[in-house]
Coordinates of C-alpha atoms in Angstrom, one line a residue:
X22 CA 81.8 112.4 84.3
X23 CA 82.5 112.1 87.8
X24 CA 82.8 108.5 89.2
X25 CA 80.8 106.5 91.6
X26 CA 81.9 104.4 94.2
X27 CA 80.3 101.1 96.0
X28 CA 82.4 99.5 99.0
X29 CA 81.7 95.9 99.4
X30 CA 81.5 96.1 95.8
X31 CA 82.1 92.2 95.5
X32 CA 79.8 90.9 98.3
X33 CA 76.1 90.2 98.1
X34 CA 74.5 94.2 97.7
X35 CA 77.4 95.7 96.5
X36 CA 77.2 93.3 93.6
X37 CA 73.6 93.5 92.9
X38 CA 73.8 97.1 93.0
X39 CA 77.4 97.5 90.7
X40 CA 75.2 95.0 87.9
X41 CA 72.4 97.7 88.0
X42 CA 75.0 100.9 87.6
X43 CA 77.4 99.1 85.3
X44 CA 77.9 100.9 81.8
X45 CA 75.7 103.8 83.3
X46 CA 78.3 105.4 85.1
X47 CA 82.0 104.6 86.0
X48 CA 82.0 103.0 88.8
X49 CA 85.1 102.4 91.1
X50 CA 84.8 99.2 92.9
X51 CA 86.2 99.2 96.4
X52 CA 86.5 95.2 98.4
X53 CA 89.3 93.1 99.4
X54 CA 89.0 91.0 96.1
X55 CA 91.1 87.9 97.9
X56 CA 87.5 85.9 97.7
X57 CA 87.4 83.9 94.1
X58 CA 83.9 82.8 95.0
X59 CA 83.2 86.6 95.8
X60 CA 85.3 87.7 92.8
X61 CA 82.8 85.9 90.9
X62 CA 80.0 88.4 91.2
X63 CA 81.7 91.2 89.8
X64 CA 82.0 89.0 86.1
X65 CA 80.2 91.0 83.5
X66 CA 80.3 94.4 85.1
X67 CA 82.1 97.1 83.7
X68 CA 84.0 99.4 86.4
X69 CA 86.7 101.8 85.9
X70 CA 89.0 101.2 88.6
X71 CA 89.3 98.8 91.8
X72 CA 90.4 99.3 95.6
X73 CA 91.7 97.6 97.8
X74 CA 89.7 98.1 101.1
X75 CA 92.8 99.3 103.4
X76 CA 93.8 101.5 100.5
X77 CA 90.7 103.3 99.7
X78 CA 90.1 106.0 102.5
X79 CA 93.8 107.6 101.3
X80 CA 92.7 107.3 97.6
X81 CA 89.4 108.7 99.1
X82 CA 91.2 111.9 100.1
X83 CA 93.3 112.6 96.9
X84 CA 90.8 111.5 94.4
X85 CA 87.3 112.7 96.5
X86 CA 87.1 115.3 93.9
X87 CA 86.1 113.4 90.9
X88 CA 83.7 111.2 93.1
X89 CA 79.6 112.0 92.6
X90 CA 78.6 109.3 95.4
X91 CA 79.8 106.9 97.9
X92 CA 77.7 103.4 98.2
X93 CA 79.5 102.2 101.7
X94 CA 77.4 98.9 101.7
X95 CA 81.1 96.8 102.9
X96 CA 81.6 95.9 106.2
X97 CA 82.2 92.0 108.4
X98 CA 78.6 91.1 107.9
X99 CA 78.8 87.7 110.2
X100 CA 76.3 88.2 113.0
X101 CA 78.7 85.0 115.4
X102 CA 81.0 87.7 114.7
X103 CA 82.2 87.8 118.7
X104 CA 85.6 90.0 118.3
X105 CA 84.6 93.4 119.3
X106 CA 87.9 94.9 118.2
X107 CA 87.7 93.3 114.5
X108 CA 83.9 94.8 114.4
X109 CA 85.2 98.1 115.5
X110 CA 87.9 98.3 113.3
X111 CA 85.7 97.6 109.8
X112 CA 82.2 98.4 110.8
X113 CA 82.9 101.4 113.1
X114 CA 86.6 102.9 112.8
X115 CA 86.0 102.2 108.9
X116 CA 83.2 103.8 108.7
X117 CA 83.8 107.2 110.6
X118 CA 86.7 107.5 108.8
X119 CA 84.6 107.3 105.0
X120 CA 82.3 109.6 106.7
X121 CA 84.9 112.1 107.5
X122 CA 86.6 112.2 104.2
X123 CA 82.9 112.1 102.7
X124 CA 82.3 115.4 104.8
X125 CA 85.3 117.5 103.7
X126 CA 85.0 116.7 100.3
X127 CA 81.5 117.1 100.1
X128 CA 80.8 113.7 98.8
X129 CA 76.7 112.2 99.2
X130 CA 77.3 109.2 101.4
X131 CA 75.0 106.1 101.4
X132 CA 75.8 103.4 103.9
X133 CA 74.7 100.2 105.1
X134 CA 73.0 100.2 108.6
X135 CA 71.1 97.3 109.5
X136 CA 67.8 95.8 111.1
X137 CA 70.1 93.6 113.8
X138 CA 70.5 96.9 115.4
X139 CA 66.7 96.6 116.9
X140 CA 67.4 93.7 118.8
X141 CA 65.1 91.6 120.1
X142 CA 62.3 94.4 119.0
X143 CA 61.0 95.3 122.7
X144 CA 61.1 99.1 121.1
X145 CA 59.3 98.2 117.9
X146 CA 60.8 98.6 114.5
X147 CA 60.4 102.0 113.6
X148 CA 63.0 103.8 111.9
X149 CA 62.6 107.3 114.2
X150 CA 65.7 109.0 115.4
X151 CA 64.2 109.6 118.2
X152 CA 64.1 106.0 119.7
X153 CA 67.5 104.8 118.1
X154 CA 69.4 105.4 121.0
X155 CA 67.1 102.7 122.9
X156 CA 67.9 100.2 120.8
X157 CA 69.6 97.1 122.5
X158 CA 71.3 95.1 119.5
X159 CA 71.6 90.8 120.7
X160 CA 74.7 90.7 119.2
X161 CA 78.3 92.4 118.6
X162 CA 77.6 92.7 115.0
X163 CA 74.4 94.8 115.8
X164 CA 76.1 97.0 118.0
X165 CA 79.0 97.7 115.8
X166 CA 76.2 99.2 113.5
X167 CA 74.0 101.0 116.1
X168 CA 76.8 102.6 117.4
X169 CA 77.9 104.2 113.7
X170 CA 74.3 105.8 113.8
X171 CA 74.4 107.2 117.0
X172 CA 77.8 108.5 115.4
X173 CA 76.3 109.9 112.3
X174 CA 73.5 111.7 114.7
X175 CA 75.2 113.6 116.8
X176 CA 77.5 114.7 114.0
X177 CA 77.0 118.8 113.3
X178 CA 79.1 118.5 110.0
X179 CA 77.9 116.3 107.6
X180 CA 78.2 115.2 103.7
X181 CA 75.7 117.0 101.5
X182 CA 73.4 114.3 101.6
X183 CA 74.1 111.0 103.8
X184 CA 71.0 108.6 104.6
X185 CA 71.8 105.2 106.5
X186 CA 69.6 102.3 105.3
X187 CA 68.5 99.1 107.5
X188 CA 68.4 96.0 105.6
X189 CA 66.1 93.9 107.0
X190 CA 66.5 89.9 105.7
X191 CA 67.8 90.4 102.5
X192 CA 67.9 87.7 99.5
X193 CA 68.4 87.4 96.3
X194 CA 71.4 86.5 93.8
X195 CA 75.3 86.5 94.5
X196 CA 75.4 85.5 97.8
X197 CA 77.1 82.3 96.7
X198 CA 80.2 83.4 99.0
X199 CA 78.5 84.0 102.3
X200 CA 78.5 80.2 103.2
X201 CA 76.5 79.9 106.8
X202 CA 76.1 83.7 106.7
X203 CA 73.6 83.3 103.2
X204 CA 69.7 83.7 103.4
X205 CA 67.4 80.7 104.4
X206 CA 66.2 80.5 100.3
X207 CA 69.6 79.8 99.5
X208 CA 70.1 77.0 102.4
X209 CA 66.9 75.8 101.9
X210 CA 67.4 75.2 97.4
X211 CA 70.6 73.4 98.9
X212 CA 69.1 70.7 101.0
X213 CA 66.2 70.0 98.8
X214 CA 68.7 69.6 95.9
X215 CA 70.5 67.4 98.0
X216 CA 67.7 65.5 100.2
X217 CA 64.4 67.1 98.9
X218 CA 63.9 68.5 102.3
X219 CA 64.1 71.2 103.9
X220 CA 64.8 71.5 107.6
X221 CA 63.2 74.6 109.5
X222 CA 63.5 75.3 113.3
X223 CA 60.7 74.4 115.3
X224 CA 58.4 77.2 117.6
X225 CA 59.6 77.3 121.3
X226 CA 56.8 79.0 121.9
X227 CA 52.9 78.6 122.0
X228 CA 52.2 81.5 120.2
X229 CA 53.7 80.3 117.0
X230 CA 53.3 77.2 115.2
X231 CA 56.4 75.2 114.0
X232 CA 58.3 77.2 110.7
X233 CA 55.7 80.2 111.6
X234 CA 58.2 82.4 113.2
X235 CA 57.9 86.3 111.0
X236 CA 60.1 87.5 109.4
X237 CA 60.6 90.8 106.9
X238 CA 62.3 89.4 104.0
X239 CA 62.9 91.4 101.0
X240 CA 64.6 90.8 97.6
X241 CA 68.0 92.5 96.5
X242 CA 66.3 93.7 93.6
X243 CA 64.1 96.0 96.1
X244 CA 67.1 96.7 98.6
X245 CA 69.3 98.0 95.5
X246 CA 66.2 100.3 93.8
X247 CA 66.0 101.6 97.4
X248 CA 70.0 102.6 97.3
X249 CA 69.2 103.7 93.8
X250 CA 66.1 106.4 94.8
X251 CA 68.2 107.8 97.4
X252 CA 71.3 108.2 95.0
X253 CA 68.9 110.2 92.5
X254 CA 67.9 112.1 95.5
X255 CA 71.1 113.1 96.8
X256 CA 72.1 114.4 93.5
X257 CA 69.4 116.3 92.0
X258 CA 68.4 119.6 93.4
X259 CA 64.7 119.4 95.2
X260 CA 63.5 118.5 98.9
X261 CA 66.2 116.2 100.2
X262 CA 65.5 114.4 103.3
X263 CA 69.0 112.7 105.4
X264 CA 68.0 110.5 108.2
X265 CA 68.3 106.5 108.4
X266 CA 65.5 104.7 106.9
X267 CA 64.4 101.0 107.0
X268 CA 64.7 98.7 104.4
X269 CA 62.3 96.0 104.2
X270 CA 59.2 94.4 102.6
X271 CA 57.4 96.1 105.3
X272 CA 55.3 92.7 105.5
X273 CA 55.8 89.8 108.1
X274 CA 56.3 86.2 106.1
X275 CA 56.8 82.8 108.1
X276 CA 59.7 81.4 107.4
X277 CA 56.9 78.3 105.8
X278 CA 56.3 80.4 103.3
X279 CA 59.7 81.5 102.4
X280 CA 60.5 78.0 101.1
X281 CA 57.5 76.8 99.7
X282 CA 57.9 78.6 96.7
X283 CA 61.3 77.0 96.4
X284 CA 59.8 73.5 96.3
X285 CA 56.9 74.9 93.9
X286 CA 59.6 76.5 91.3
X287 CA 61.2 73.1 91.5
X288 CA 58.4 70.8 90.9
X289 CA 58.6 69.0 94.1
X290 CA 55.8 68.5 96.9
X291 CA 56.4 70.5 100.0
X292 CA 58.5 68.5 102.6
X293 CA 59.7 70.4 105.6
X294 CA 61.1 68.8 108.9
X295 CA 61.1 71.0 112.1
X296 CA 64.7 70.7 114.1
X297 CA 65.0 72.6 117.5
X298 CA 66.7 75.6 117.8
X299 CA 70.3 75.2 119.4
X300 CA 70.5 75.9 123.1
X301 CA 72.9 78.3 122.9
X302 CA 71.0 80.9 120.4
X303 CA 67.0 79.6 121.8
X304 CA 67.2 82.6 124.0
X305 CA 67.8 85.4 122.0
X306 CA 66.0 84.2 118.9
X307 CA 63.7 86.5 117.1
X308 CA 60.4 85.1 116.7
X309 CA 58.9 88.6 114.6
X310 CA 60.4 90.8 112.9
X311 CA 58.8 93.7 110.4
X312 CA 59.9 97.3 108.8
X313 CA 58.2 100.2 109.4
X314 CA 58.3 101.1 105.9
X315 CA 56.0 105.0 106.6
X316 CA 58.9 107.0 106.5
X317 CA 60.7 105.6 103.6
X318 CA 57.4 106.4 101.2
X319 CA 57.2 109.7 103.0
X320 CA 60.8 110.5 101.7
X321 CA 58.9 109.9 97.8
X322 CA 59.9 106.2 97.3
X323 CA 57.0 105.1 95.4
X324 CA 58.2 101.3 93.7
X325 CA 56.3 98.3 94.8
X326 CA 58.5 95.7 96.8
X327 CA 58.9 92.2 95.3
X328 CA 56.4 89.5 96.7
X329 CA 57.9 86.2 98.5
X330 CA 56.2 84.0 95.8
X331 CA 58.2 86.3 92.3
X332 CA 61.3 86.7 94.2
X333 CA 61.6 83.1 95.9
X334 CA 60.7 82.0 92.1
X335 CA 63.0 84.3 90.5
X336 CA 66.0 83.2 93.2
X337 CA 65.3 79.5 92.6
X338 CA 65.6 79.9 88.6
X339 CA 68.7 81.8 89.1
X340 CA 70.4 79.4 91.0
X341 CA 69.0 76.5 88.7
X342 CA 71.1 78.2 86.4
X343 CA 74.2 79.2 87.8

């Protein structure tokens, strides 16, 4: 049986989506693994070999044979990332160079865009080729990623099947190791554990109340059936469709309603104080933020997406327990 591979295999996706594949097919696991906190996520999943990150485009190459699919979901994921050259050198360099080895040995390649490409969303967030090129990321980490799908676009040899998918705010379990970097459920269980509070950043602007800035938010469990659906599409025979596709709830949510159901799981009345937003990020701060969601269920993807209310719940009772 030939082997499937997941980059970022320890991190938050890559996790989620090794637990769903594990004992279903042998899975090669491909991260750093120098994180015990991120090492953590992999317990209780059975894999049949691991990679070090700087090792695996060479194994790539000699071994690309026995490989049915690549899951590239790793990458330096910390949006105050500000060193262009380390972005480069994982997100971009990294990534052309799986692409390439994916393309001469004909391996289906799924990889991690993501929704920071869109900026501050003057150009809407629709997932059309066509308007990817003006997209005007805020930040290095979004550029690193918009400019790996202007790569893929204008690329005339391709794997068999590739699609690029844009998380949009993505929570869920295993994110334990992403510190700062980790959704606002996960911050928010912490400080009402700790204070029975949560602390939200007020509205700077009249439009919005306080804690009603919009955001998409959607669970793991819907971002890995997502990765899942296009895996089955890349390797069954039928209409295939490549292109880059949001990923998202493809509804708007205040962050106010994000961690209410946090306090509800927990028993605990609703008790949110409203902090201003630092100086130094108030200007590029996303006050809306939601997936065009058409062309993924034009592509056949036909599963509901988890509500705020089951997946906060669900979260909360998975972190009550581990």
């Amino acid at each position: 049986m030939k082997k499937t591979v997941i980059t970022g295999a320890a991190g938050f996706i890559g996790s989620n989506l090794a637990r769903k594949l594990s004992g279903s097919t042998p899975l090669v696991l491909v991260d750093k693994f120098n994180n015990e906190v991120k090492n953590h996520n992999l317990e209780g999943i059975a894999y049949e070999e691991k990679i070090d990150r700087d090792d695996f485009v060479k194994w790539l190459e000699v071994n690309g044979n026995e490989i049915k699919i690549v899951y590239h979901l790793g990458a330096r994921t910390d949006t105050t990332e500000f060193n262009m050259q380390v972005l480069n050198a994982l997100n971009l360099d990294y990534s052309k160079a799986v692409w390439r080895v994916c393309t001469e040995k004909q391996i289906p390649l799924i990889y991690a865009s993501s929704a920071a490409t869109y900026g501050a969303g003057e150009h809407g967030f629709n997932d059309s080729h066509n308007l990817i090129k003006e997209l005007k990321p805020l930040n290095p980490y979004g550029l690193s990623k918009q400019l790996f799908d202007l790569f893929v676009l204008e690329q005339k040899q391709t794997p068999p099947f590739w699609a690029g998918l844009k998380f949009f705010n993505v929570y869920g379990p295993y994110e334990f190791h992403k510190g700062r970097m980790a959704s606002v459920v996960f911050h928010a269980y912490r400080q009402i554990k700790e204070t029975g509070q949560v602390k939200l950043f007020k509205s700077h602007r009249d439009d919005y109340p306080d804690g009603g800035q919009l955001r998409d938010f959607v669970f793991v469990d819907d971002v890995v059936n997502v990765c899942l659906f296009f895996g089955q599409m890349a390797n069954e025979s039928g209409v295939q469709r490549p292109g880059i596709y949001n990923v998202g709830s493809g509804k708007a949510r205040t962050f106010n309603d994000l961690v209410r159901p946090v306090f509800n799981t927990l028993g605990l009345p609703v008790n949110i104080e409203y902090v201003s937003i630092p100086q130094d990020i108030r200007g590029t701060y996303q006050y809306f933020t939601e997936a065009t969601m058409d062309k993924l269920l034009r592509a056949g993807y036909t599963q509901n997406f988890t509500s705020i209310e089951k997946g906060v719940e669900k979260y909360t009772l998975f972190l009550e327990k581990h």
